[in-house]
GROMACS .gro file of C-alpha atoms in nm:
model
  512
    1MET     CA    1   9.513  19.601  10.872
    2LYS     CA    2   9.265  19.554  10.596
    3SER     CA    3   9.532  19.389  10.369
    4ASN     CA    4   9.600  19.135  10.611
    5ASN     CA    5   9.302  19.077  10.660
    6VAL     CA    6   9.192  19.018  10.295
    7LYS     CA    7   9.516  18.742  10.234
    8LEU     CA    8   9.391  18.538  10.570
    9ASN     CA    9   9.102  18.537  10.403
   10SER     CA   10   9.237  18.444  10.075
   11GLN     CA   11   9.467  18.184  10.216
   12PHE     CA   12   9.198  17.997  10.416
   13HIS     CA   13   8.970  17.946  10.071
   14PHE     CA   14   9.250  17.878   9.894
   15SER     CA   15   9.360  17.599  10.198
   16ALA     CA   16   8.906  17.498  10.233
   17LEU     CA   17   8.924  17.479   9.849
   18LYS     CA   18   9.244  17.244   9.852
   19GLY     CA   19   9.099  17.031  10.152
   20SER     CA   20   8.822  16.988   9.913
   21LEU     CA   21   8.993  16.869   9.595
   22SER     CA   22   9.197  16.649   9.726
   23LYS     CA   23   8.845  16.498   9.932
   24ILE     CA   24   8.723  16.465   9.551
   25VAL     CA   25   9.050  16.259   9.445
   26CYS     CA   26   9.010  16.005   9.744
   27VAL     CA   27   8.613  15.980   9.681
   28TRP     CA   28   8.707  15.927   9.316
   29ALA     CA   29   9.022  15.645   9.413
   30CYS     CA   30   8.787  15.465   9.652
   31ALA     CA   31   8.511  15.447   9.384
   32THR     CA   32   8.728  15.319   9.135
   33ALA     CA   33   8.929  15.044   9.404
   34VAL     CA   34   8.537  14.953   9.441
   35ALA     CA   35   8.487  14.909   9.053
   36TYR     CA   36   8.770  14.751   8.986
   37ALA     CA   37   8.715  14.498   9.296
   38SER     CA   38   8.431  14.341   9.102
   39PRO     CA   39   8.492  13.933   9.119
   40LYS     CA   40   8.563  13.860   8.728
   41VAL     CA   41   8.609  13.423   8.795
   42THR     CA   42   8.299  13.223   8.814
   43GLU     CA   43   8.390  13.021   9.108
   44VAL     CA   44   8.307  12.565   9.015
   45ASN     CA   45   8.116  12.392   9.168
   46LEU     CA   46   8.219  12.126   9.341
   47PHE     CA   47   8.095  11.930   9.645
   48ALA     CA   48   7.838  11.969   9.953
   49ALA     CA   49   7.859  12.333  10.035
   50GLU     CA   50   7.996  12.390   9.699
   51ASP     CA   51   7.695  12.164   9.518
   52GLU     CA   52   7.454  12.422   9.660
   53ASN     CA   53   7.394  12.758   9.483
   54ARG     CA   54   7.638  13.050   9.659
   55VAL     CA   55   7.580  13.371   9.520
   56VAL     CA   56   7.929  13.553   9.608
   57ALA     CA   57   7.791  13.946   9.654
   58ALA     CA   58   8.112  14.128   9.526
   59PRO     CA   59   8.248  14.477   9.689
   60LYS     CA   60   8.040  14.673   9.530
   61GLN     CA   61   7.733  14.475   9.583
   62GLN     CA   62   7.844  14.465   9.910
   63ALA     CA   63   7.900  14.851   9.971
   64GLN     CA   64   7.568  14.896   9.905
   65GLN     CA   65   7.411  14.615  10.134
   66VAL     CA   66   7.605  14.823  10.460
   67LYS     CA   67   7.426  15.112  10.607
   68THR     CA   68   7.632  15.404  10.696
   69ALA     CA   69   7.654  15.332  11.141
   70SER     CA   70   7.833  15.509  11.392
   71SER     CA   71   8.134  15.435  11.555
   72SER     CA   72   7.918  15.277  11.871
   73ALA     CA   73   7.611  15.094  11.693
   74PRO     CA   74   7.643  14.730  11.577
   75LYS     CA   75   7.641  14.681  11.214
   76THR     CA   76   7.317  14.609  11.013
   77ARG     CA   77   7.266  14.447  10.651
   78SER     CA   78   6.966  14.638  10.419
   79SER     CA   79   6.756  14.489  10.281
   80GLN     CA   80   6.858  14.201   9.997
   81PRO     CA   81   6.912  14.242   9.642
   82GLU     CA   82   6.673  14.003   9.405
   83GLY     CA   83   6.778  13.683   9.403
   84LYS     CA   84   6.990  13.704   9.696
   85PRO     CA   85   6.932  13.496   9.989
   86ALA     CA   86   6.788  13.589  10.328
   87ALA     CA   87   7.058  13.697  10.545
   88ARG     CA   88   7.264  13.440  10.724
   89LYS     CA   89   7.184  13.304  11.052
   90ASN     CA   90   7.312  13.080  11.264
   91PHE     CA   91   7.452  12.747  11.033
   92SER     CA   92   7.267  12.467  11.081
   93TYR     CA   93   7.394  12.131  10.962
   94ASP     CA   94   7.007  12.042  10.987
   95SER     CA   95   6.973  12.297  10.725
   96LEU     CA   96   7.252  12.108  10.419
   97PRO     CA   97   6.963  11.928  10.163
   98ALA     CA   98   6.865  11.573  10.240
   99LYS     CA   99   7.076  11.352  10.033
  100ASN     CA  100   6.801  11.127   9.914
  101GLU     CA  101   6.676  11.505   9.745
  102SER     CA  102   7.021  11.477   9.532
  103SER     CA  103   6.976  11.071   9.459
  104GLU     CA  104   6.901  11.133   9.098
  105ARG     CA  105   7.229  11.347   9.020
  106VAL     CA  106   7.437  11.085   9.248
  107ALA     CA  107   7.278  10.827   9.042
  108GLN     CA  108   7.377  10.982   8.738
  109GLY     CA  109   7.742  11.076   8.873
  110ASN     CA  110   7.785  10.722   9.008
  111LEU     CA  111   7.765  10.599   8.616
  112SER     CA  112   7.904  10.863   8.452
  113LEU     CA  113   8.240  10.790   8.724
  114LYS     CA  114   8.216  10.472   8.625
  115THR     CA  115   8.150  10.492   8.255
  116VAL     CA  116   8.510  10.738   8.232
  117LEU     CA  117   8.692  10.458   8.490
  118ALA     CA  118   8.585  10.172   8.238
  119THR     CA  119   8.683  10.341   7.928
  120ALA     CA  120   9.019  10.466   8.041
  121LEU     CA  121   9.058  10.083   8.210
  122LYS     CA  122   8.971   9.940   7.843
  123MET     CA  123   9.273  10.132   7.673
  124ALA     CA  124   9.504  10.086   7.935
  125GLU     CA  125   9.429   9.732   7.927
  126ASN     CA  126   9.524   9.729   7.540
  127ARG     CA  127   9.831   9.860   7.579
  128SER     CA  128   9.935   9.738   7.884
  129PRO     CA  129  10.327   9.539   7.863
  130SER     CA  130  10.255   9.388   8.151
  131LEU     CA  131   9.933   9.236   8.075
  132LYS     CA  132  10.050   9.123   7.736
  133GLN     CA  133  10.356   8.991   7.926
  134ALA     CA  134  10.140   8.807   8.148
  135ASN     CA  135   9.868   8.670   7.858
  136ALA     CA  136  10.185   8.544   7.697
  137GLU     CA  137  10.307   8.334   8.040
  138LEU     CA  138   9.948   8.258   8.041
  139GLY     CA  139   9.996   8.096   7.690
  140ALA     CA  140  10.299   7.922   7.813
  141ALA     CA  141  10.117   7.721   8.080
  142ASN     CA  142   9.865   7.603   7.848
  143ALA     CA  143  10.129   7.464   7.639
  144ASP     CA  144  10.293   7.315   7.934
  145ILE     CA  145   9.936   7.114   8.033
  146ARG     CA  146   9.934   6.963   7.685
  147GLU     CA  147  10.282   6.845   7.704
  148ALA     CA  148  10.249   6.699   8.016
  149GLU     CA  149   9.909   6.450   7.878
  150GLY     CA  150  10.098   6.416   7.600
  151GLN     CA  151  10.286   6.189   7.840
  152ARG     CA  152   9.974   5.949   7.849
  153TRP     CA  153  10.025   5.848   7.528
  154PRO     CA  154  10.211   5.593   7.363
  155GLN     CA  155  10.568   5.715   7.292
  156VAL     CA  156  10.633   5.629   6.946
  157ASP     CA  157  11.019   5.711   6.818
  158VAL     CA  158  11.183   5.603   6.451
  159ASN     CA  159  11.531   5.516   6.442
  160ALA     CA  160  11.729   5.433   6.167
  161ASN     CA  161  12.080   5.397   6.060
  162SER     CA  162  12.310   5.400   5.750
  163ARG     CA  163  12.529   5.046   5.663
  164SER     CA  164  12.870   5.101   5.951
  165ALA     CA  165  13.180   5.052   5.789
  166SER     CA  166  13.489   4.930   5.953
  167PHE     CA  167  13.855   5.085   5.949
  168GLY     CA  168  14.186   4.993   6.101
  169GLY     CA  169  14.285   4.688   6.288
  170SER     CA  170  14.178   4.379   6.125
  171LYS     CA  171  14.147   4.375   5.805
  172THR     CA  172  13.828   4.143   5.824
  173ARG     CA  173  13.460   4.315   5.652
  174ASP     CA  174  13.193   4.334   5.893
  175GLU     CA  175  12.944   4.550   5.784
  176THR     CA  176  12.607   4.610   5.947
  177PRO     CA  177  12.307   4.697   5.676
  178HIS     CA  178  12.086   4.935   5.662
  179SER     CA  179  11.809   4.918   5.929
  180LEU     CA  180  11.481   5.134   6.034
  181SER     CA  181  11.357   5.045   6.386
  182VAL     CA  182  11.022   5.159   6.550
  183ASN     CA  183  10.955   5.135   6.916
  184MET     CA  184  10.638   5.195   7.084
  185THR     CA  185  10.679   5.269   7.429
  186THR     CA  186  10.295   5.284   7.640
  187ASN     CA  187  10.310   5.365   8.009
  188VAL     CA  188  10.140   5.091   8.231
  189PHE     CA  189  10.176   5.179   8.565
  190ASP     CA  190  10.372   5.455   8.753
  191TRP     CA  191  10.223   5.554   9.076
  192GLY     CA  192  10.026   5.834   8.979
  193ARG     CA  193  10.302   6.019   8.828
  194THR     CA  194  10.220   6.123   8.527
  195GLU     CA  195   9.841   6.243   8.609
  196LYS     CA  196  10.048   6.397   8.928
  197THR     CA  197  10.232   6.609   8.689
  198ILE     CA  198   9.936   6.703   8.468
  199ASP     CA  199   9.793   6.843   8.754
  200SER     CA  200  10.073   7.053   8.861
  201GLN     CA  201  10.117   7.235   8.501
  202LYS     CA  202   9.710   7.239   8.552
  203ALA     CA  203   9.762   7.400   8.897
  204LEU     CA  204  10.055   7.659   8.766
  205GLY     CA  205   9.833   7.725   8.440
  206GLU     CA  206   9.541   7.828   8.716
  207ALA     CA  207   9.854   8.020   8.862
  208ALA     CA  208   9.931   8.207   8.492
  209SER     CA  209   9.585   8.272   8.513
  210GLN     CA  210   9.530   8.439   8.857
  211LYS     CA  211   9.805   8.648   8.775
  212TYR     CA  212   9.672   8.817   8.447
  213LEU     CA  213   9.382   8.920   8.690
  214VAL     CA  214   9.611   9.045   8.946
  215ASN     CA  215   9.815   9.305   8.682
  216LEU     CA  216   9.491   9.362   8.514
  217GLU     CA  217   9.350   9.479   8.947
  218VAL     CA  218   9.680   9.663   8.987
  219LEU     CA  219   9.639   9.860   8.615
  220ALA     CA  220   9.286   9.932   8.702
  221GLN     CA  221   9.419  10.089   9.062
  222ASP     CA  222   9.676  10.237   8.862
  223VAL     CA  223   9.431  10.475   8.628
  224SER     CA  224   9.175  10.491   8.870
  225ASN     CA  225   9.412  10.691   9.125
  226ALA     CA  226   9.609  10.842   8.829
  227ILE     CA  227   9.280  10.994   8.722
  228VAL     CA  228   9.087  11.073   9.061
  229GLU     CA  229   9.435  11.247   9.160
  230LYS     CA  230   9.389  11.442   8.809
  231GLU     CA  231   9.077  11.537   8.897
  232LYS     CA  232   9.176  11.637   9.255
  233ALA     CA  233   9.464  11.852   9.118
  234ARG     CA  234   9.249  12.073   8.870
  235ARG     CA  235   8.969  12.153   9.095
  236ALA     CA  236   9.248  12.275   9.363
  237SER     CA  237   9.427  12.487   9.104
  238ILE     CA  238   9.106  12.629   9.015
  239ILE     CA  239   9.052  12.712   9.361
  240SER     CA  240   9.379  12.852   9.365
  241GLN     CA  241   9.317  13.044   9.051
  242GLN     CA  242   9.028  13.250   9.219
  243TYR     CA  243   9.214  13.310   9.511
  244VAL     CA  244   9.492  13.461   9.305
  245GLU     CA  245   9.239  13.672   9.135
  246ARG     CA  246   9.027  13.798   9.433
  247MET     CA  247   9.427  13.872   9.539
  248LYS     CA  248   9.477  14.038   9.250
  249GLN     CA  249   9.149  14.241   9.322
  250LEU     CA  250   9.300  14.384   9.645
  251VAL     CA  251   9.636  14.452   9.534
  252GLY     CA  252   9.481  14.641   9.232
  253MET     CA  253   9.262  14.860   9.491
  254LEU     CA  254   9.568  14.886   9.755
  255GLU     CA  255   9.715  15.040   9.407
  256SER     CA  256   9.466  15.310   9.334
  257ILE     CA  257   9.419  15.417   9.750
  258VAL     CA  258   9.826  15.426   9.778
  259MET     CA  259   9.816  15.665   9.493
  260THR     CA  260   9.620  15.913   9.748
  261ASP     CA  261   9.736  15.746  10.087
  262ARG     CA  262  10.067  15.699  10.121
  263GLY     CA  263  10.038  15.578  10.486
  264ARG     CA  264   9.858  15.320  10.351
  265ALA     CA  265  10.170  15.128  10.132
  266SER     CA  266  10.249  14.843  10.410
  267GLU     CA  267   9.896  14.729  10.375
  268LEU     CA  268   9.960  14.726   9.976
  269VAL     CA  269  10.276  14.524  10.062
  270GLN     CA  270  10.087  14.269  10.258
  271ALA     CA  271   9.866  14.252   9.973
  272GLN     CA  272  10.116  14.198   9.733
  273ALA     CA  273  10.341  13.927   9.932
  274ARG     CA  274   9.996  13.758   9.951
  275LEU     CA  275   9.961  13.787   9.605
  276MET     CA  276  10.288  13.560   9.573
  277GLU     CA  277  10.201  13.298   9.810
  278ALA     CA  278   9.837  13.224   9.633
  279GLU     CA  279  10.026  13.229   9.298
  280ALA     CA  280  10.324  12.977   9.404
  281SER     CA  281  10.007  12.779   9.536
  282ARG     CA  282   9.838  12.768   9.215
  283ASP     CA  283  10.156  12.714   9.020
  284ASN     CA  284  10.260  12.353   9.299
  285TRP     CA  285   9.857  12.201   9.240
  286LEU     CA  286   9.951  12.257   8.825
  287ALA     CA  287  10.236  12.104   8.821
  288LYS     CA  288  10.027  11.810   9.015
  289GLU     CA  289   9.836  11.777   8.736
  290ARG     CA  290  10.076  11.802   8.453
  291ASP     CA  291  10.253  11.501   8.649
  292THR     CA  292   9.895  11.344   8.682
  293GLU     CA  293   9.911  11.382   8.320
  294ILE     CA  294  10.214  11.200   8.264
  295LYS     CA  295  10.166  10.982   8.432
  296LEU     CA  296   9.796  10.898   8.269
  297ARG     CA  297   9.935  10.930   7.915
  298LYS     CA  298  10.145  10.645   8.033
  299LEU     CA  299   9.909  10.410   8.073
  300ILE     CA  300   9.609  10.491   7.852
  301GLY     CA  301   9.849  10.690   7.584
  302ASP     CA  302   9.761  11.002   7.347
  303ALA     CA  303   9.388  10.901   7.357
  304ALA     CA  304   9.160  11.191   7.451
  305LEU     CA  305   8.996  11.124   7.778
  306THR     CA  306   8.667  11.344   7.853
  307MET     CA  307   8.594  11.390   8.258
  308PRO     CA  308   8.217  11.527   8.309
  309LYS     CA  309   8.240  11.900   8.506
  310ASN     CA  310   8.107  11.936   8.809
  311ILE     CA  311   7.878  11.625   8.842
  312GLN     CA  312   7.849  11.478   9.191
  313TRP     CA  313   8.151  11.213   9.192
  314THR     CA  314   7.976  10.915   9.379
  315LEU     CA  315   8.187  10.552   9.474
  316PRO     CA  316   8.003  10.195   9.640
  317GLN     CA  317   7.954  10.177   9.998
  318THR     CA  318   8.236  10.020  10.158
  319ASP     CA  319   8.080   9.762  10.341
  320LEU     CA  320   8.357   9.591  10.527
  321ASP     CA  321   8.170   9.220  10.580
  322LYS     CA  322   8.089   9.243  10.237
  323LEU     CA  323   8.463   9.327  10.118
  324LEU     CA  324   8.620   9.105  10.375
  325LYS     CA  325   8.409   8.800  10.209
  326VAL     CA  326   8.513   8.906   9.882
  327ALA     CA  327   8.884   8.961   9.986
  328LYS     CA  328   8.904   8.641  10.008
  329ASN     CA  329   8.915   8.557   9.644
  330HIS     CA  330   9.127   8.778   9.564
  331PRO     CA  331   9.318   8.693   9.271
  332ALA     CA  332   9.674   8.775   9.471
  333LEU     CA  333   9.568   8.452   9.693
  334LEU     CA  334   9.438   8.249   9.361
  335GLN     CA  335   9.767   8.255   9.302
  336ALA     CA  336   9.982   8.223   9.517
  337GLU     CA  337   9.755   7.900   9.639
  338ALA     CA  338   9.771   7.802   9.298
  339GLU     CA  339  10.183   7.798   9.284
  340ALA     CA  340  10.175   7.604   9.624
  341LYS     CA  341   9.949   7.384   9.500
  342ALA     CA  342  10.142   7.324   9.181
  343THR     CA  343  10.480   7.270   9.401
  344ARG     CA  344  10.305   7.027   9.638
  345LEU     CA  345  10.193   6.793   9.314
  346GLN     CA  346  10.542   6.797   9.166
  347ALA     CA  347  10.694   6.684   9.515
  348GLU     CA  348  10.417   6.395   9.472
  349ALA     CA  349  10.550   6.309   9.123
  350LEU     CA  350  10.905   6.300   9.203
  351ARG     CA  351  10.796   6.066   9.490
  352ALA     CA  352  10.602   5.841   9.258
  353GLY     CA  353  10.908   5.830   9.046
  354GLU     CA  354  11.173   5.704   9.292
  355LYS     CA  355  10.930   5.369   9.275
  356PRO     CA  356  10.910   5.097   8.963
  357GLN     CA  357  10.771   5.209   8.694
  358LEU     CA  358  10.622   4.932   8.423
  359ASN     CA  359  10.602   5.017   8.063
  360TRP     CA  360  10.447   4.851   7.768
  361VAL     CA  361  10.713   4.809   7.464
  362VAL     CA  362  10.616   4.733   7.093
  363THR     CA  363  10.936   4.713   6.824
  364LYS     CA  364  11.003   4.637   6.485
  365SER     CA  365  11.303   4.703   6.286
  366VAL     CA  366  11.250   4.686   5.912
  367GLY     CA  367  11.500   4.537   5.649
  368ASN     CA  368  11.712   4.169   5.692
  369ASN     CA  369  11.962   4.132   5.965
  370GLU     CA  370  12.273   4.026   5.944
  371TYR     CA  371  12.126   3.696   5.838
  372GLY     CA  372  11.962   3.789   5.546
  373ARG     CA  373  11.622   3.746   5.731
  374GLU     CA  374  11.364   3.986   5.839
  375ASP     CA  375  11.318   4.050   6.223
  376PRO     CA  376  10.979   4.036   6.374
  377TRP     CA  377  10.711   4.212   6.575
  378GLN     CA  378  10.815   4.213   6.939
  379THR     CA  379  10.666   4.319   7.234
  380MET     CA  380  10.762   4.318   7.599
  381VAL     CA  381  10.679   4.417   7.964
  382THR     CA  382  10.984   4.674   8.082
  383VAL     CA  383  11.034   4.767   8.411
  384SER     CA  384  11.258   5.039   8.564
  385TRP     CA  385  11.338   5.120   8.933
  386PRO     CA  386  11.598   5.399   9.021
  387ILE     CA  387  11.724   5.207   9.352
  388PHE     CA  388  12.011   5.442   9.372
  389ARG     CA  389  12.074   5.796   9.251
  390GLY     CA  390  12.340   5.939   9.520
  391GLY     CA  391  12.089   6.087   9.729
  392SER     CA  392  11.959   6.364   9.463
  393ALA     CA  393  11.585   6.244   9.421
  394GLN     CA  394  11.526   6.260   9.793
  395ALA     CA  395  11.667   6.588   9.824
  396ALA     CA  396  11.485   6.717   9.516
  397ARG     CA  397  11.119   6.562   9.673
  398GLU     CA  398  11.203   6.773  10.024
  399ALA     CA  399  11.287   7.089   9.796
  400ALA     CA  400  10.958   7.050   9.623
  401THR     CA  401  10.785   7.000  10.001
  402LEU     CA  402  10.942   7.281  10.149
  403ARG     CA  403  10.870   7.492   9.869
  404ALA     CA  404  10.503   7.380   9.893
  405GLU     CA  405  10.477   7.486  10.279
  406ALA     CA  406  10.629   7.803  10.175
  407GLY     CA  407  10.394   7.868   9.932
  408TYR     CA  408  10.099   7.754  10.170
  409GLN     CA  409  10.255   8.057  10.406
  410ASN     CA  410  10.299   8.352  10.120
  411LYS     CA  411   9.861   8.272  10.117
  412GLU     CA  412   9.849   8.352  10.460
  413ASN     CA  413  10.041   8.632  10.500
  414GLN     CA  414   9.911   8.786  10.190
  415GLN     CA  415   9.551   8.750  10.325
  416LEU     CA  416   9.671   8.874  10.652
  417GLU     CA  417   9.812   9.189  10.477
  418LEU     CA  418   9.474   9.224  10.233
  419GLU     CA  419   9.227   9.201  10.484
  420PHE     CA  420   9.429   9.496  10.722
  421GLU     CA  421   9.520   9.689  10.412
  422THR     CA  422   9.100   9.652  10.351
  423ARG     CA  423   8.974   9.784  10.697
  424ALA     CA  424   9.231  10.078  10.698
  425ALA     CA  425   9.117  10.134  10.399
  426VAL     CA  426   8.751  10.148  10.474
  427GLN     CA  427   8.867  10.365  10.806
  428ASP     CA  428   9.013  10.613  10.633
  429ALA     CA  429   8.753  10.645  10.354
  430LYS     CA  430   8.469  10.688  10.642
  431THR     CA  431   8.726  10.925  10.833
  432LEU     CA  432   8.795  11.120  10.551
  433LEU     CA  433   8.430  11.165  10.419
  434ALA     CA  434   8.335  11.297  10.723
  435ARG     CA  435   8.614  11.528  10.757
  436ALA     CA  436   8.530  11.701  10.416
  437ASP     CA  437   8.180  11.694  10.558
  438LEU     CA  438   8.313  11.904  10.836
  439TYR     CA  439   8.456  12.157  10.619
  440THR     CA  440   8.129  12.175  10.393
  441GLY     CA  441   8.003  12.376  10.675
  442LEU     CA  442   8.364  12.526  10.753
  443ILE     CA  443   8.362  12.664  10.429
  444LYS     CA  444   7.991  12.853  10.399
  445GLU     CA  445   8.109  13.009  10.805
  446THR     CA  446   8.466  13.158  10.688
  447GLY     CA  447   8.229  13.276  10.377
  448ALA     CA  448   8.037  13.501  10.589
  449VAL     CA  449   8.356  13.589  10.821
  450LYS     CA  450   8.580  13.699  10.542
  451GLU     CA  451   8.256  13.923  10.390
  452ALA     CA  452   8.182  14.086  10.688
  453PHE     CA  453   8.548  14.128  10.781
  454PHE     CA  454   8.556  14.286  10.433
  455ASP     CA  455   8.311  14.526  10.494
  456GLN     CA  456   8.431  14.627  10.807
  457TRP     CA  457   8.796  14.709  10.657
  458TYR     CA  458   8.705  14.872  10.418
  459HIS     CA  459   8.349  15.091  10.496
  460LEU     CA  460   8.369  15.115  10.824
  461GLY     CA  461   8.750  15.059  10.882
  462ARG     CA  462   8.711  14.860  11.230
  463ARG     CA  463   8.924  14.553  11.085
  464THR     CA  464   9.304  14.542  10.995
  465LEU     CA  465   9.389  14.481  10.632
  466LEU     CA  466   9.531  14.189  10.775
  467ASP     CA  467   9.237  14.040  10.942
  468VAL     CA  468   9.070  14.024  10.603
  469LEU     CA  469   9.367  13.818  10.437
  470ILE     CA  470   9.379  13.579  10.682
  471ALA     CA  471   8.974  13.569  10.648
  472GLU     CA  472   9.043  13.520  10.250
  473SER     CA  473   9.353  13.273  10.301
  474ASP     CA  474   9.111  13.079  10.531
  475TYR     CA  475   8.836  13.065  10.343
  476ASN     CA  476   9.028  12.945  10.076
  477ASN     CA  477   9.244  12.686  10.267
  478ASN     CA  478   8.920  12.510  10.401
  479ARG     CA  479   8.777  12.518   9.983
  480ILE     CA  480   9.159  12.335   9.948
  481ASN     CA  481   9.103  12.094  10.231
  482GLU     CA  482   8.756  11.981  10.152
  483VAL     CA  483   8.859  11.908   9.803
  484SER     CA  484   9.136  11.734   9.936
  485TYR     CA  485   9.006  11.542  10.212
  486ARG     CA  486   8.697  11.428   9.960
  487PHE     CA  487   8.893  11.273   9.675
  488ASP     CA  488   9.127  11.136   9.890
  489SER     CA  489   8.863  10.924  10.050
  490TYR     CA  490   8.768  10.854   9.660
  491LEU     CA  491   9.106  10.730   9.693
  492ALA     CA  492   9.073  10.517   9.995
  493VAL     CA  493   8.768  10.334   9.848
  494LEU     CA  494   8.968  10.244   9.551
  495LYS     CA  495   9.188  10.087   9.755
  496ALA     CA  496   8.943   9.923   9.976
  497TYR     CA  497   8.811   9.768   9.611
  498GLY     CA  498   9.124   9.699   9.502
  499SER     CA  499   9.268   9.533   9.827
  500THR     CA  500   8.992   9.305   9.757
  501GLY     CA  501   9.035   9.211   9.416
  502MET     CA  502   8.700   9.367   9.274
  503LEU     CA  503   8.803   9.669   9.151
  504SER     CA  504   8.857   9.575   8.777
  505ARG     CA  505   8.545   9.347   8.793
  506TRP     CA  506   8.304   9.677   8.888
  507LEU     CA  507   8.444   9.897   8.640
  508LEU     CA  508   8.423   9.614   8.367
  509GLY     CA  509   8.027   9.566   8.524
  510ASP     CA  510   8.112   9.181   8.670
  511VAL     CA  511   8.053   9.316   9.063
  512GLN     CA  512   7.766   9.567   9.116
   0.00000   0.00000   0.00000
């Protein structure tokens, strides 16, 4: 009997010792996981909520702030470490810093951004084939103007012929001697045909000049949009990488925990699935960043373009009335108007060409004629009147008139499209910016939620891992959305300025 009692006591002590060892191993694993979970990625400062000083507590610091409490007692935080903000209270948008507090940073950001965009535009301008083509067309239009203006001056022709020789037929020899003649024809009166032609060519030259500005405006929009899209993708990829690192931390924690508690293997699977989703999202943003980088290199070449980091991006205010007033002078509208004017003047020149043309002619033949005498100077006035051309002259004039009318209608259509494009862009800029500001506050709140959920799951067991993962995902998505909406609002501002034709002038300093 005594031996049996001894045996039972030894088994009891062995079981107690085994349980103590298991608890020690669990505590060691948890402590290792907590230390492993300390964030090692520095979050990049972005906008609004991201611009404020944020201290993201590591899980180990969070554990120090959590008081041990009974299951019925509410959770409270202990005293804050030095340098950490006070406990979060009810959030209010009034607590955000006023805009005038960061006016200096806004002005610096505006200047920095404008400098970067202007530098990129100048690089693209020097290598753009479309601008080189437009410049060549402008030179050709100026040459056409000089050609038309030359018609106002006397037209001098020199004609020469050798001695003629006859063969066949009669054997009578009748040769024409060498001759040299000079003819000068001066237009005296042509019902304005020459002047209309010159004015038409000048209008085409103005259209070519405006076409160059249109191509420059399109280039400015392409370059600016590429830079903004690249910066948007870069910042989103940074946020996604931070989310990936956070998921890796949770996976590492759970791997250590599962080594001692196999019953929590399902939580590890959930965390691994979220990690793969985070990596896929990050790779997607990195791909977008590479795509915009390729597009930017196509525009500006291999020249290095340094983008200031962590600056307060700002763009000019979108005053709709001012933009609509400026939009009337859009280069595309001026080009369409100039082309229509040139066609109308060409129709008037054709109409004048149907009337009698009065010319003054002076001629002189050098050398002796067939009688051995030198011809004298001759001067005369000639009249030319194309009375019948089978209706071709009237048809050409009618076609030019209809093309001019079509050109004016094209201008009206473009003006209407640009007006409503500007209105839509201004509305989008304001809406997207307001939405980004809403996400600013949402980022603050979801950040507090994810911290609280992690504490309640890891230390108190009152939350599931799924709650923690959802909170982490919401926080990451809100940060991505805030960046996306804010940069989309910047793109809308650039579109509004491009729709009015003042983007390139603003970048190059012609307008404020």
